[in-house]
Amino acid sequence: MQQVTPDITLCSVSFHSGLHLATNYELTTQLNGPLTWVVAQNGPPESLPQFVALPGATPPTSIPAGNPNIKIASYHHALGLNATLSQIKTRYALFLDPDFFVIPPLGQVTDFMASKDLAFFGAPYAIDPNKPRRQDFPCAFCMFVDTHKVDISKFDFQPDSARTDIMADTGYDIITRFGASAHDVVLPSHPSGKTTFRHTRRQLSDLCEYRFVKAATDAYFWNEKLFGVHLHMKLHINLQTIGKYATKLAAKEDLQTVRRIVAIARKDWGLADEAEAKSSAA
């Protein structure tokens, strides 16, 4: 049975993300046991009893002109991540979006990092030819860090919207400052022959049929098995366009789809019985 992995702290930022965080906590602890999960509440305060909830950051009133794809929301999110740094007392940290769901046990990831002497591991950006990015380094939405190898007190997740040569989005300073540290990434799903970046041709649809109501989903694979699903929930946009009630209903339906995908993926990993055993023990 996979051992509980207490030597890791998860860090997230919430902006109306309570439903996604609750589902993510449920699915993650099913497999990993109790975890320390720090959340900076950048939106209205929500009831998050399972988490170490912190006051969020105040969004900046303006940002440097330059790259129109980088918004104030990216800076706001980055400041929220910065607020979680002081809470990390464990060897490993995982910076995770509320809507990014990791399939394998976290201990399996940290054991892999230790065996390969990695400082960073996680998911890179989904490949987008219209947004030039560094594709060989994990992003702020799923970034495992070994704090014995890098000094997280020097982390600053703020983007640089003044850059027009590259998408210097949330976490870009970390990528440039620590880019020489040993690192590796899981592979984004992408059609073969459409990019020179590392990727896999495997699709989420290879694993199961699915349908999301509102989420624009990216899938990542590790050793040809599903590593994670990123929903890109865009709640701030949905709240403005379809309203609070419809946003909540769509989120609930999409999260049910996530539960089904995770259950199927765990069977593919041979983890289904382990998750059930953890759940029963709790």
Short mmCIF file of C-alpha atoms in Angstrom, two decimals:
data_model
loop_
_atom_site.label_atom_id
_atom_site.label_comp_id
_atom_site.label_asym_id
_atom_site.label_seq_id
_atom_site.Cartn_x
_atom_site.Cartn_y
_atom_site.Cartn_z
CA MET A 1 0.00 0.00 0.00
CA GLN A 2 1.27 3.50 -0.83
CA GLN A 3 2.47 5.23 2.32
CA VAL A 4 1.09 8.57 3.47
CA THR A 5 3.36 11.36 2.26
CA PRO A 6 3.37 14.01 4.98
CA ASP A 7 6.60 15.60 3.73
CA ILE A 8 4.83 17.68 1.10
CA THR A 9 2.78 20.87 1.27
CA LEU A 10 0.28 21.70 -1.45
CA CYS A 11 -0.28 25.38 -2.26
CA SER A 12 -3.19 26.81 -4.25
CA VAL A 13 -4.99 30.08 -4.86
CA SER A 14 -8.77 30.24 -4.75
CA PHE A 15 -10.97 32.63 -6.68
CA HIS A 16 -14.49 31.23 -6.25
CA SER A 17 -12.78 27.80 -6.41
CA GLY A 18 -14.28 26.09 -3.36
CA LEU A 19 -16.08 23.35 -5.29
CA HIS A 20 -12.96 22.46 -7.29
CA LEU A 21 -10.74 22.51 -4.22
CA ALA A 22 -13.11 20.28 -2.26
CA THR A 23 -13.23 17.73 -5.08
CA ASN A 24 -9.49 17.88 -5.57
CA TYR A 25 -8.88 17.38 -1.85
CA GLU A 26 -11.28 14.43 -1.78
CA LEU A 27 -9.66 12.71 -4.76
CA THR A 28 -6.10 13.47 -3.67
CA THR A 29 -6.49 12.29 -0.08
CA GLN A 30 -8.28 9.13 -1.23
CA LEU A 31 -4.91 7.99 -2.55
CA ASN A 32 -2.41 9.89 -0.39
CA GLY A 33 -3.99 10.14 3.03
CA PRO A 34 -4.18 13.41 5.00
CA LEU A 35 -2.22 16.31 3.51
CA THR A 36 -1.28 19.86 4.38
CA TRP A 37 -2.89 22.06 1.74
CA VAL A 38 -2.50 25.83 1.94
CA VAL A 39 -4.97 28.07 0.09
CA ALA A 40 -4.72 31.82 -0.43
CA GLN A 41 -8.27 33.13 -0.83
CA ASN A 42 -8.05 35.75 -3.57
CA GLY A 43 -11.81 35.79 -3.98
CA PRO A 44 -14.62 36.08 -1.44
CA PRO A 45 -13.86 33.99 1.69
CA GLU A 46 -15.22 30.45 1.37
CA SER A 47 -15.64 27.67 3.90
CA LEU A 48 -12.51 25.53 3.41
CA PRO A 49 -12.32 23.41 6.57
CA GLN A 50 -9.89 20.86 5.12
CA PHE A 51 -7.35 23.53 4.17
CA VAL A 52 -4.98 26.01 5.78
CA ALA A 53 -6.84 29.06 4.49
CA LEU A 54 -4.99 32.38 4.24
CA PRO A 55 -6.17 35.88 3.36
CA GLY A 56 -5.61 36.43 -0.34
CA ALA A 57 -3.72 39.15 -2.14
CA THR A 58 -5.02 42.49 -3.32
CA PRO A 59 -4.94 42.70 -7.13
CA PRO A 60 -2.73 45.39 -8.64
CA THR A 61 -4.52 48.38 -10.12
CA SER A 62 -2.33 48.35 -13.24
CA ILE A 63 0.39 46.29 -14.92
CA PRO A 64 3.16 47.14 -17.40
CA ALA A 65 1.99 47.47 -20.99
CA GLY A 66 3.31 45.06 -23.57
CA ASN A 67 1.88 41.56 -23.89
CA PRO A 68 -1.93 41.73 -24.19
CA ASN A 69 -2.25 38.03 -23.30
CA ILE A 70 -1.06 38.65 -19.73
CA LYS A 71 -3.79 40.18 -17.57
CA ILE A 72 -4.08 41.63 -14.09
CA ALA A 73 -5.59 38.27 -13.07
CA SER A 74 -2.20 36.61 -13.66
CA TYR A 75 -0.51 39.08 -11.32
CA HIS A 76 -3.27 38.62 -8.74
CA HIS A 77 -2.90 34.84 -8.89
CA ALA A 78 0.89 35.14 -8.59
CA LEU A 79 0.64 37.33 -5.50
CA GLY A 80 -1.65 34.71 -3.95
CA LEU A 81 0.95 31.99 -4.60
CA ASN A 82 3.63 34.22 -3.10
CA ALA A 83 1.51 34.48 0.06
CA THR A 84 1.65 30.69 0.55
CA LEU A 85 5.45 30.43 0.53
CA SER A 86 5.94 31.17 4.23
CA GLN A 87 3.68 28.22 5.13
CA ILE A 88 5.93 25.60 3.51
CA LYS A 89 7.88 23.68 6.15
CA THR A 90 8.21 20.36 4.33
CA ARG A 91 10.91 19.10 1.98
CA TYR A 92 8.57 19.07 -0.99
CA ALA A 93 6.04 21.60 -2.19
CA LEU A 94 3.40 21.26 -4.88
CA PHE A 95 1.99 24.46 -6.39
CA LEU A 96 -1.31 23.35 -7.87
CA ASP A 97 -4.27 25.03 -9.51
CA PRO A 98 -7.59 24.07 -7.89
CA ASP A 99 -8.68 22.59 -11.24
CA PHE A 100 -5.53 20.53 -11.93
CA PHE A 101 -6.08 16.93 -10.82
CA VAL A 102 -3.00 14.71 -10.33
CA ILE A 103 -3.62 10.99 -10.90
CA PRO A 104 -0.64 9.05 -9.42
CA PRO A 105 0.32 9.12 -5.73
CA LEU A 106 2.28 12.21 -4.75
CA GLY A 107 4.83 9.98 -3.05
CA GLN A 108 5.51 8.26 -6.35
CA VAL A 109 6.34 11.66 -7.84
CA THR A 110 8.60 12.75 -4.99
CA ASP A 111 10.35 9.35 -4.95
CA PHE A 112 11.01 9.77 -8.67
CA MET A 113 12.39 13.27 -8.07
CA ALA A 114 14.71 11.96 -5.35
CA SER A 115 15.90 9.07 -7.52
CA LYS A 116 16.68 11.42 -10.42
CA ASP A 117 18.05 14.22 -8.20
CA LEU A 118 15.44 16.65 -9.55
CA ALA A 119 14.71 20.06 -8.07
CA PHE A 120 11.54 20.56 -10.17
CA PHE A 121 8.96 18.27 -11.76
CA GLY A 122 5.46 18.80 -13.09
CA ALA A 123 3.38 19.85 -16.06
CA PRO A 124 4.52 22.35 -18.69
CA TYR A 125 2.20 24.63 -20.61
CA ALA A 126 -0.08 23.05 -23.17
CA ILE A 127 1.56 23.61 -26.54
CA ASP A 128 0.21 26.70 -28.28
CA PRO A 129 2.09 27.91 -31.38
CA ASN A 130 0.50 31.35 -30.94
CA LYS A 131 2.05 31.79 -27.51
CA PRO A 132 5.84 31.27 -27.45
CA ARG A 133 6.74 29.74 -24.11
CA ARG A 134 9.42 27.67 -22.48
CA GLN A 135 8.01 24.15 -22.76
CA ASP A 136 10.60 22.09 -20.86
CA PHE A 137 9.92 23.38 -17.35
CA PRO A 138 6.93 22.84 -15.03
CA CYS A 139 4.41 25.67 -14.73
CA ALA A 140 2.87 27.27 -11.68
CA PHE A 141 -0.34 25.27 -12.19
CA CYS A 142 1.43 21.97 -11.37
CA MET A 143 4.95 22.43 -10.05
CA PHE A 144 6.63 20.02 -7.62
CA VAL A 145 9.67 21.52 -5.87
CA ASP A 146 12.36 19.94 -3.71
CA THR A 147 13.09 22.69 -1.18
CA HIS A 148 16.37 20.98 -0.23
CA LYS A 149 17.67 21.83 -3.70
CA VAL A 150 16.31 25.36 -4.27
CA ASP A 151 15.65 28.29 -1.96
CA ILE A 152 11.92 28.96 -2.18
CA SER A 153 12.32 32.19 -0.19
CA LYS A 154 13.63 33.61 -3.48
CA PHE A 155 10.51 32.56 -5.42
CA ASP A 156 8.41 35.27 -7.04
CA PHE A 157 5.54 34.04 -9.18
CA GLN A 158 4.74 37.44 -10.69
CA PRO A 159 4.72 37.55 -14.50
CA ASP A 160 6.33 40.18 -16.70
CA SER A 161 3.73 41.63 -19.04
CA ALA A 162 6.32 44.02 -20.47
CA ARG A 163 7.91 41.09 -22.31
CA THR A 164 6.61 40.69 -25.86
CA ASP A 165 9.17 38.16 -27.12
CA ILE A 166 7.81 35.36 -24.94
CA MET A 167 4.83 34.61 -22.71
CA ALA A 168 6.40 35.58 -19.38
CA ASP A 169 3.30 34.51 -17.47
CA THR A 170 2.81 33.43 -13.84
CA GLY A 171 5.99 31.80 -12.54
CA TYR A 172 8.24 32.91 -15.38
CA ASP A 173 10.77 34.49 -13.01
CA ILE A 174 11.16 31.12 -11.27
CA ILE A 175 11.72 29.39 -14.60
CA THR A 176 14.46 31.85 -15.58
CA ARG A 177 16.05 32.14 -12.12
CA PHE A 178 16.15 28.40 -11.47
CA GLY A 179 16.12 27.10 -15.04
CA ALA A 180 19.56 25.52 -14.68
CA SER A 181 18.37 23.34 -11.77
CA ALA A 182 17.69 19.70 -12.58
CA HIS A 183 14.11 19.38 -13.80
CA ASP A 184 11.76 17.26 -15.88
CA VAL A 185 8.17 17.40 -17.09
CA VAL A 186 5.28 15.16 -17.94
CA LEU A 187 4.15 15.30 -21.56
CA PRO A 188 1.28 17.40 -22.88
CA SER A 189 -1.13 15.77 -25.28
CA HIS A 190 -0.65 17.17 -28.77
CA PRO A 191 -1.11 15.93 -32.37
CA SER A 192 2.03 14.32 -33.74
CA GLY A 193 4.03 16.28 -36.29
CA LYS A 194 2.52 19.60 -35.20
CA THR A 195 5.36 20.62 -32.88
CA THR A 196 9.03 20.00 -32.14
CA PHE A 197 8.42 20.22 -28.38
CA ARG A 198 8.27 17.05 -26.32
CA HIS A 199 4.73 15.74 -26.30
CA THR A 200 2.63 12.60 -26.52
CA ARG A 201 0.08 11.65 -29.13
CA ARG A 202 -2.06 10.01 -26.44
CA GLN A 203 -5.37 11.76 -25.94
CA LEU A 204 -7.74 11.81 -23.01
CA SER A 205 -10.30 10.25 -25.35
CA ASP A 206 -8.01 7.20 -25.67
CA LEU A 207 -8.75 6.49 -22.03
CA CYS A 208 -12.49 7.10 -21.97
CA GLU A 209 -15.35 9.00 -23.51
CA TYR A 210 -16.12 12.27 -21.76
CA ARG A 211 -17.87 15.60 -22.14
CA PHE A 212 -17.28 18.82 -20.25
CA VAL A 213 -19.93 21.53 -20.04
CA LYS A 214 -17.68 24.58 -19.75
CA ALA A 215 -14.12 23.43 -19.08
CA ALA A 216 -11.43 23.66 -21.78
CA THR A 217 -9.34 20.66 -20.83
CA ASP A 218 -5.67 19.76 -21.22
CA ALA A 219 -4.32 16.28 -20.51
CA TYR A 220 -0.80 15.27 -19.48
CA PHE A 221 0.80 11.83 -19.59
CA TRP A 222 3.68 10.22 -17.70
CA ASN A 223 5.10 6.95 -19.03
CA GLU A 224 2.08 6.83 -21.37
CA LYS A 225 -0.37 6.88 -18.48
CA LEU A 226 -2.59 9.82 -17.60
CA PHE A 227 -0.74 12.03 -15.10
CA GLY A 228 -3.16 14.90 -14.79
CA VAL A 229 -6.13 16.79 -16.14
CA HIS A 230 -6.26 20.60 -16.18
CA LEU A 231 -9.74 22.04 -16.56
CA HIS A 232 -8.97 25.76 -17.11
CA MET A 233 -12.22 26.55 -15.33
CA LYS A 234 -12.16 30.34 -16.06
CA LEU A 235 -14.66 30.92 -13.27
CA HIS A 236 -14.25 34.70 -13.36
CA ILE A 237 -15.38 34.70 -17.00
CA ASN A 238 -18.27 32.30 -16.42
CA LEU A 239 -19.51 34.35 -13.46
CA GLN A 240 -19.68 37.41 -15.69
CA THR A 241 -21.20 35.69 -18.73
CA ILE A 242 -23.60 33.02 -17.45
CA GLY A 243 -24.03 34.03 -13.81
CA LYS A 244 -23.32 32.49 -10.43
CA TYR A 245 -26.03 29.80 -10.43
CA ALA A 246 -25.29 28.48 -13.94
CA THR A 247 -21.54 28.55 -13.20
CA LYS A 248 -22.05 26.43 -10.10
CA LEU A 249 -24.21 23.90 -11.93
CA ALA A 250 -21.71 23.60 -14.79
CA ALA A 251 -18.84 23.20 -12.32
CA LYS A 252 -20.65 20.42 -10.45
CA GLU A 253 -21.33 18.52 -13.68
CA ASP A 254 -17.75 18.92 -14.90
CA LEU A 255 -16.40 17.75 -11.55
CA GLN A 256 -18.49 14.59 -11.79
CA THR A 257 -16.81 13.98 -15.14
CA VAL A 258 -13.43 14.49 -13.46
CA ARG A 259 -14.28 11.90 -10.81
CA ARG A 260 -15.09 9.36 -13.51
CA ILE A 261 -11.90 10.10 -15.46
CA VAL A 262 -9.78 9.82 -12.30
CA ALA A 263 -11.38 6.49 -11.39
CA ILE A 264 -10.70 5.07 -14.86
CA ALA A 265 -7.13 6.45 -14.91
CA ARG A 266 -6.39 4.92 -11.51
CA LYS A 267 -7.42 1.52 -12.83
CA ASP A 268 -4.99 2.07 -15.71
CA TRP A 269 -2.27 2.80 -13.14
CA GLY A 270 -3.31 -0.21 -11.04
CA LEU A 271 -4.28 2.12 -8.18
CA ALA A 272 -8.02 1.54 -7.85
CA ASP A 273 -7.79 -0.96 -4.99
CA GLU A 274 -5.29 1.22 -3.16
CA ALA A 275 -7.58 4.26 -3.33
CA GLU A 276 -10.50 2.22 -2.03
CA ALA A 277 -8.38 0.91 0.85
CA LYS A 278 -7.28 4.42 1.80
CA SER A 279 -10.86 5.66 1.65
CA SER A 280 -12.11 2.80 3.86
CA ALA A 281 -9.33 3.36 6.40
CA ALA A 282 -10.23 7.03 6.69
#
